Amino acid sequence: MSPREPPGRTAVIAGPARAAYRGSVEMIDRFRRWLRAASPLARDLTVAVSCFTLAAPVAAAIAFHDHTTISWSVTALAVSCVPLIARSRWPLPVVAMTVTVHLAQFVLLPLPRPTPAATAVALYTAAIGSDRRRAWQVGACSAVALITASLIFRPGLENIPQVLALIAWTLTPVAVGDAVRSRREVLAAAMERAERAERTKEGEARRRVTAERLRIARELHDVVAHHITLVNAQAGVAHHLMRTDPDHAYQALERIRDTSRSALDELRATVGLLRYGEDPVAPREPTPGLDGLQGLLDSFRHSGLDVTLEHTGHPGALSPITDLAAYRIIQEALTNTRKHAGPASARIRLDFRTDVLQITVEDDGCGIAADDRGSGPTITGIDMDGARDTSTGTGHGMIGMRERAKAAGGTLTTGPRPGGGFRVGAELPLRAGRKG
């Protein structure tokens, strides 16, 4: 039984080895960082010196084996490494220069086996910076030139190892350089795809945020504009009747209270969408629909607007988004009539057809002059051809109506009536389908 090693010996041996390994890795990392930060000329000079330093012992050993002068071999190697200083700027001319230097060694010097290390480095550089076809063409031409010179100046079967070595010295760097270039291209393409996907993801996120903001803006506008308009009208009635008819003034104040409470309830519902927007069981939209249309019309009648409602067809089940869109479109159309039409009456017509609901809201007020609306399709207060504000309002409500109709898969048309007044028409599918 062999004696066991003393405890701790392995750790003592592994400790210095681990430290030496870490030191080597750190030194290599520092050298790589220096190369990245250095100028191209400094990098090329470093490569040329490194090539000579590493290949000089090989050249000396070959010269010693072939019984030639070592100094000539090392000097020839140094001359062949000089063009590498310009390898980054002129890769193909550097390949030609290094091959020419090696060919000259066959002719001028008694060196049967020159060391083409500089040519290998130049071919590697050319393969990285060129396309695959050109890189292999340059490598093949270099190999043919060197092999031909070797066979001319050193014929015989004993030159076969030299020919094989020249093939390895010329074609291996081309293969390695082509592989490195291909890998870099693959990595660059992968990074580009990742960046494109990230940009697409960010753009989609921004689009969703914008769509959500517009949806919330529509809800807030519809709630606030409608109820504030009614409160303003009822407050005017109360102020006018306060001294002459206190009972009716008191009723107007009660309606102001009820309208304000309704506005607060709808605002709470809208804020709830923001607070619990990630809850899958929370309601995604406020709930008003055509079931509450009569109450909406009564609120406008109490504010002094004469409103009539007509039904045609057979009412069917509406999808939630269509039901809400129909309610909000009628609400906004009547709000605009109350704000802009002056003393007027409004008529609402609901036409339930096989697969669509047609909504028409018309008033006979003075409204906004037809000449001020532009020649193209219009939204109240907005000239769609010139984006020119033609009213005292912002036009956000009518824009919101158009967006609601589009979101429900329908269309909206607006414009002045030939005989005076204004008309809003909407066509909504009974079962909403979003249009792309």
PDB file of C-alpha atoms in Angstrom, residues 37-188:
ATOM      1  CA  ALA A  37      -7.675  50.861 -27.696  1.00  0.00           C
ATOM      2  CA  ALA A  38      -4.482  51.166 -29.776  1.00  0.00           C
ATOM      3  CA  SER A  39      -4.317  52.738 -33.229  1.00  0.00           C
ATOM      4  CA  PRO A  40      -4.281  50.470 -36.320  1.00  0.00           C
ATOM      5  CA  LEU A  41      -0.607  51.258 -36.927  1.00  0.00           C
ATOM      6  CA  ALA A  42       0.320  50.291 -33.370  1.00  0.00           C
ATOM      7  CA  ARG A  43      -1.629  47.047 -33.666  1.00  0.00           C
ATOM      8  CA  ASP A  44      -0.017  46.172 -36.996  1.00  0.00           C
ATOM      9  CA  LEU A  45       3.437  46.958 -35.631  1.00  0.00           C
ATOM     10  CA  THR A  46       2.740  44.699 -32.654  1.00  0.00           C
ATOM     11  CA  VAL A  47       1.604  41.894 -34.973  1.00  0.00           C
ATOM     12  CA  ALA A  48       4.726  42.269 -37.156  1.00  0.00           C
ATOM     13  CA  VAL A  49       7.070  42.143 -34.164  1.00  0.00           C
ATOM     14  CA  SER A  50       5.169  39.210 -32.650  1.00  0.00           C
ATOM     15  CA  CYS A  51       5.288  37.316 -35.954  1.00  0.00           C
ATOM     16  CA  PHE A  52       9.057  37.776 -36.199  1.00  0.00           C
ATOM     17  CA  THR A  53       9.605  36.876 -32.544  1.00  0.00           C
ATOM     18  CA  LEU A  54       7.598  33.655 -32.767  1.00  0.00           C
ATOM     19  CA  ALA A  55       8.861  32.554 -36.201  1.00  0.00           C
ATOM     20  CA  ALA A  56      12.558  33.372 -35.696  1.00  0.00           C
ATOM     21  CA  PRO A  57      13.306  30.207 -33.663  1.00  0.00           C
ATOM     22  CA  VAL A  58      11.566  28.117 -36.347  1.00  0.00           C
ATOM     23  CA  ALA A  59      13.582  29.779 -39.117  1.00  0.00           C
ATOM     24  CA  ALA A  60      16.811  29.264 -37.171  1.00  0.00           C
ATOM     25  CA  ALA A  61      16.018  25.584 -36.583  1.00  0.00           C
ATOM     26  CA  ILE A  62      15.247  25.017 -40.280  1.00  0.00           C
ATOM     27  CA  ALA A  63      18.489  26.760 -41.299  1.00  0.00           C
ATOM     28  CA  PHE A  64      20.467  24.671 -38.843  1.00  0.00           C
ATOM     29  CA  HIS A  65      18.875  21.479 -40.154  1.00  0.00           C
ATOM     30  CA  ASP A  66      19.547  22.454 -43.797  1.00  0.00           C
ATOM     31  CA  HIS A  67      23.147  23.517 -43.008  1.00  0.00           C
ATOM     32  CA  THR A  68      22.587  27.105 -44.151  1.00  0.00           C
ATOM     33  CA  THR A  69      23.523  30.363 -42.489  1.00  0.00           C
ATOM     34  CA  ILE A  70      21.145  31.125 -39.636  1.00  0.00           C
ATOM     35  CA  SER A  71      21.639  34.886 -39.919  1.00  0.00           C
ATOM     36  CA  TRP A  72      20.482  34.848 -43.544  1.00  0.00           C
ATOM     37  CA  SER A  73      17.357  32.925 -42.639  1.00  0.00           C
ATOM     38  CA  VAL A  74      16.488  35.225 -39.732  1.00  0.00           C
ATOM     39  CA  THR A  75      17.210  38.334 -41.820  1.00  0.00           C
ATOM     40  CA  ALA A  76      14.981  37.094 -44.637  1.00  0.00           C
ATOM     41  CA  LEU A  77      12.225  36.471 -42.102  1.00  0.00           C
ATOM     42  CA  ALA A  78      12.596  40.011 -40.735  1.00  0.00           C
ATOM     43  CA  VAL A  79      12.369  41.510 -44.232  1.00  0.00           C
ATOM     44  CA  SER A  80       9.206  39.496 -44.949  1.00  0.00           C
ATOM     45  CA  CYS A  81       7.604  40.776 -41.720  1.00  0.00           C
ATOM     46  CA  VAL A  82       8.158  44.456 -42.537  1.00  0.00           C
ATOM     47  CA  PRO A  83       5.132  44.759 -44.917  1.00  0.00           C
ATOM     48  CA  LEU A  84       2.856  43.566 -42.099  1.00  0.00           C
ATOM     49  CA  ILE A  85       3.039  47.079 -40.658  1.00  0.00           C
ATOM     50  CA  ALA A  86       0.502  48.109 -43.347  1.00  0.00           C
ATOM     51  CA  ARG A  87      -1.645  44.953 -43.281  1.00  0.00           C
ATOM     52  CA  SER A  88      -4.822  46.669 -41.969  1.00  0.00           C
ATOM     53  CA  ARG A  89      -4.747  49.474 -44.515  1.00  0.00           C
ATOM     54  CA  TRP A  90      -3.678  47.523 -47.605  1.00  0.00           C
ATOM     55  CA  PRO A  91      -4.288  43.791 -46.947  1.00  0.00           C
ATOM     56  CA  LEU A  92      -4.061  42.526 -50.537  1.00  0.00           C
ATOM     57  CA  PRO A  93      -0.913  44.503 -51.484  1.00  0.00           C
ATOM     58  CA  VAL A  94       0.716  43.243 -48.284  1.00  0.00           C
ATOM     59  CA  VAL A  95      -0.029  39.647 -49.356  1.00  0.00           C
ATOM     60  CA  ALA A  96       1.616  40.338 -52.708  1.00  0.00           C
ATOM     61  CA  MET A  97       4.667  41.899 -51.021  1.00  0.00           C
ATOM     62  CA  THR A  98       5.202  39.027 -48.580  1.00  0.00           C
ATOM     63  CA  VAL A  99       4.856  36.429 -51.355  1.00  0.00           C
ATOM     64  CA  THR A 100       7.325  38.417 -53.473  1.00  0.00           C
ATOM     65  CA  VAL A 101       9.833  38.473 -50.615  1.00  0.00           C
ATOM     66  CA  HIS A 102       9.596  34.694 -50.233  1.00  0.00           C
ATOM     67  CA  LEU A 103       9.977  34.188 -53.973  1.00  0.00           C
ATOM     68  CA  ALA A 104      13.073  36.375 -53.879  1.00  0.00           C
ATOM     69  CA  GLN A 105      14.496  34.168 -51.145  1.00  0.00           C
ATOM     70  CA  PHE A 106      14.326  31.179 -53.496  1.00  0.00           C
ATOM     71  CA  VAL A 107      16.193  33.122 -56.199  1.00  0.00           C
ATOM     72  CA  LEU A 108      18.720  35.246 -54.316  1.00  0.00           C
ATOM     73  CA  LEU A 109      19.519  33.304 -51.158  1.00  0.00           C
ATOM     74  CA  PRO A 110      20.645  29.751 -50.577  1.00  0.00           C
ATOM     75  CA  LEU A 111      17.526  29.019 -48.519  1.00  0.00           C
ATOM     76  CA  PRO A 112      15.872  25.828 -49.720  1.00  0.00           C
ATOM     77  CA  ARG A 113      13.056  26.148 -47.158  1.00  0.00           C
ATOM     78  CA  PRO A 114      12.111  29.757 -46.282  1.00  0.00           C
ATOM     79  CA  THR A 115       9.586  30.317 -43.490  1.00  0.00           C
ATOM     80  CA  PRO A 116       6.395  31.952 -44.927  1.00  0.00           C
ATOM     81  CA  ALA A 117       5.037  33.066 -41.537  1.00  0.00           C
ATOM     82  CA  ALA A 118       4.522  36.659 -42.734  1.00  0.00           C
ATOM     83  CA  THR A 119       2.578  35.409 -45.755  1.00  0.00           C
ATOM     84  CA  ALA A 120       0.342  33.374 -43.442  1.00  0.00           C
ATOM     85  CA  VAL A 121      -0.441  36.448 -41.319  1.00  0.00           C
ATOM     86  CA  ALA A 122      -1.105  38.546 -44.437  1.00  0.00           C
ATOM     87  CA  LEU A 123      -3.435  35.895 -45.882  1.00  0.00           C
ATOM     88  CA  TYR A 124      -5.336  35.689 -42.588  1.00  0.00           C
ATOM     89  CA  THR A 125      -5.806  39.478 -42.594  1.00  0.00           C
ATOM     90  CA  ALA A 126      -6.973  39.460 -46.224  1.00  0.00           C
ATOM     91  CA  ALA A 127      -9.446  36.637 -45.527  1.00  0.00           C
ATOM     92  CA  ILE A 128     -10.997  38.566 -42.630  1.00  0.00           C
ATOM     93  CA  GLY A 129     -11.414  41.745 -44.671  1.00  0.00           C
ATOM     94  CA  SER A 130     -12.533  40.194 -47.977  1.00  0.00           C
ATOM     95  CA  ASP A 131     -15.403  38.049 -49.140  1.00  0.00           C
ATOM     96  CA  ARG A 132     -15.005  34.283 -49.253  1.00  0.00           C
ATOM     97  CA  ARG A 133     -14.452  34.000 -52.996  1.00  0.00           C
ATOM     98  CA  ARG A 134     -11.699  36.606 -53.138  1.00  0.00           C
ATOM     99  CA  ALA A 135      -9.997  35.243 -50.027  1.00  0.00           C
ATOM    100  CA  TRP A 136      -9.699  31.753 -51.490  1.00  0.00           C
ATOM    101  CA  GLN A 137      -8.572  33.134 -54.849  1.00  0.00           C
ATOM    102  CA  VAL A 138      -5.754  35.066 -53.171  1.00  0.00           C
ATOM    103  CA  GLY A 139      -4.814  32.050 -51.049  1.00  0.00           C
ATOM    104  CA  ALA A 140      -4.755  29.722 -54.061  1.00  0.00           C
ATOM    105  CA  CYS A 141      -2.634  32.135 -56.116  1.00  0.00           C
ATOM    106  CA  SER A 142      -0.156  32.515 -53.253  1.00  0.00           C
ATOM    107  CA  ALA A 143       0.092  28.747 -52.778  1.00  0.00           C
ATOM    108  CA  VAL A 144       0.622  28.131 -56.506  1.00  0.00           C
ATOM    109  CA  ALA A 145       3.344  30.807 -56.701  1.00  0.00           C
ATOM    110  CA  LEU A 146       5.286  29.497 -53.697  1.00  0.00           C
ATOM    111  CA  ILE A 147       4.912  25.820 -54.648  1.00  0.00           C
ATOM    112  CA  THR A 148       5.998  26.518 -58.242  1.00  0.00           C
ATOM    113  CA  ALA A 149       9.108  28.359 -57.047  1.00  0.00           C
ATOM    114  CA  SER A 150       9.899  25.569 -54.597  1.00  0.00           C
ATOM    115  CA  LEU A 151       9.630  22.901 -57.307  1.00  0.00           C
ATOM    116  CA  ILE A 152      11.781  24.924 -59.712  1.00  0.00           C
ATOM    117  CA  PHE A 153      14.614  25.653 -57.302  1.00  0.00           C
ATOM    118  CA  ARG A 154      14.474  22.400 -55.360  1.00  0.00           C
ATOM    119  CA  PRO A 155      13.165  19.611 -57.571  1.00  0.00           C
ATOM    120  CA  GLY A 156      12.894  16.017 -56.525  1.00  0.00           C
ATOM    121  CA  LEU A 157      10.844  13.794 -54.278  1.00  0.00           C
ATOM    122  CA  GLU A 158      12.594  15.075 -51.188  1.00  0.00           C
ATOM    123  CA  ASN A 159      10.760  18.389 -51.738  1.00  0.00           C
ATOM    124  CA  ILE A 160       7.308  16.853 -51.122  1.00  0.00           C
ATOM    125  CA  PRO A 161       7.311  17.766 -47.378  1.00  0.00           C
ATOM    126  CA  GLN A 162       8.203  21.351 -48.364  1.00  0.00           C
ATOM    127  CA  VAL A 163       5.251  21.449 -50.802  1.00  0.00           C
ATOM    128  CA  LEU A 164       2.860  20.128 -48.172  1.00  0.00           C
ATOM    129  CA  ALA A 165       4.181  22.660 -45.666  1.00  0.00           C
ATOM    130  CA  LEU A 166       3.638  25.519 -48.132  1.00  0.00           C
ATOM    131  CA  ILE A 167       0.063  24.351 -48.732  1.00  0.00           C
ATOM    132  CA  ALA A 168      -0.547  24.371 -44.984  1.00  0.00           C
ATOM    133  CA  TRP A 169       1.148  27.783 -44.514  1.00  0.00           C
ATOM    134  CA  THR A 170      -1.042  29.404 -47.201  1.00  0.00           C
ATOM    135  CA  LEU A 171      -4.445  27.700 -47.118  1.00  0.00           C
ATOM    136  CA  THR A 172      -4.850  27.204 -43.358  1.00  0.00           C
ATOM    137  CA  PRO A 173      -4.739  30.983 -42.605  1.00  0.00           C
ATOM    138  CA  VAL A 174      -7.333  31.554 -45.336  1.00  0.00           C
ATOM    139  CA  ALA A 175      -9.640  28.936 -43.823  1.00  0.00           C
ATOM    140  CA  VAL A 176      -9.214  30.325 -40.302  1.00  0.00           C
ATOM    141  CA  GLY A 177      -9.720  33.921 -41.463  1.00  0.00           C
ATOM    142  CA  ASP A 178     -12.810  32.979 -43.458  1.00  0.00           C
ATOM    143  CA  ALA A 179     -14.253  31.184 -40.424  1.00  0.00           C
ATOM    144  CA  VAL A 180     -13.570  34.185 -38.174  1.00  0.00           C
ATOM    145  CA  ARG A 181     -15.148  36.553 -40.693  1.00  0.00           C
ATOM    146  CA  SER A 182     -18.215  34.304 -41.057  1.00  0.00           C
ATOM    147  CA  ARG A 183     -18.589  34.096 -37.288  1.00  0.00           C
ATOM    148  CA  ARG A 184     -18.403  37.870 -36.977  1.00  0.00           C
ATOM    149  CA  GLU A 185     -21.031  38.268 -39.687  1.00  0.00           C
ATOM    150  CA  VAL A 186     -23.324  35.792 -37.937  1.00  0.00           C
ATOM    151  CA  LEU A 187     -22.869  37.579 -34.611  1.00  0.00           C
ATOM    152  CA  ALA A 188     -23.455  40.966 -36.239  1.00  0.00           C
TER     153      ALA A 188
END
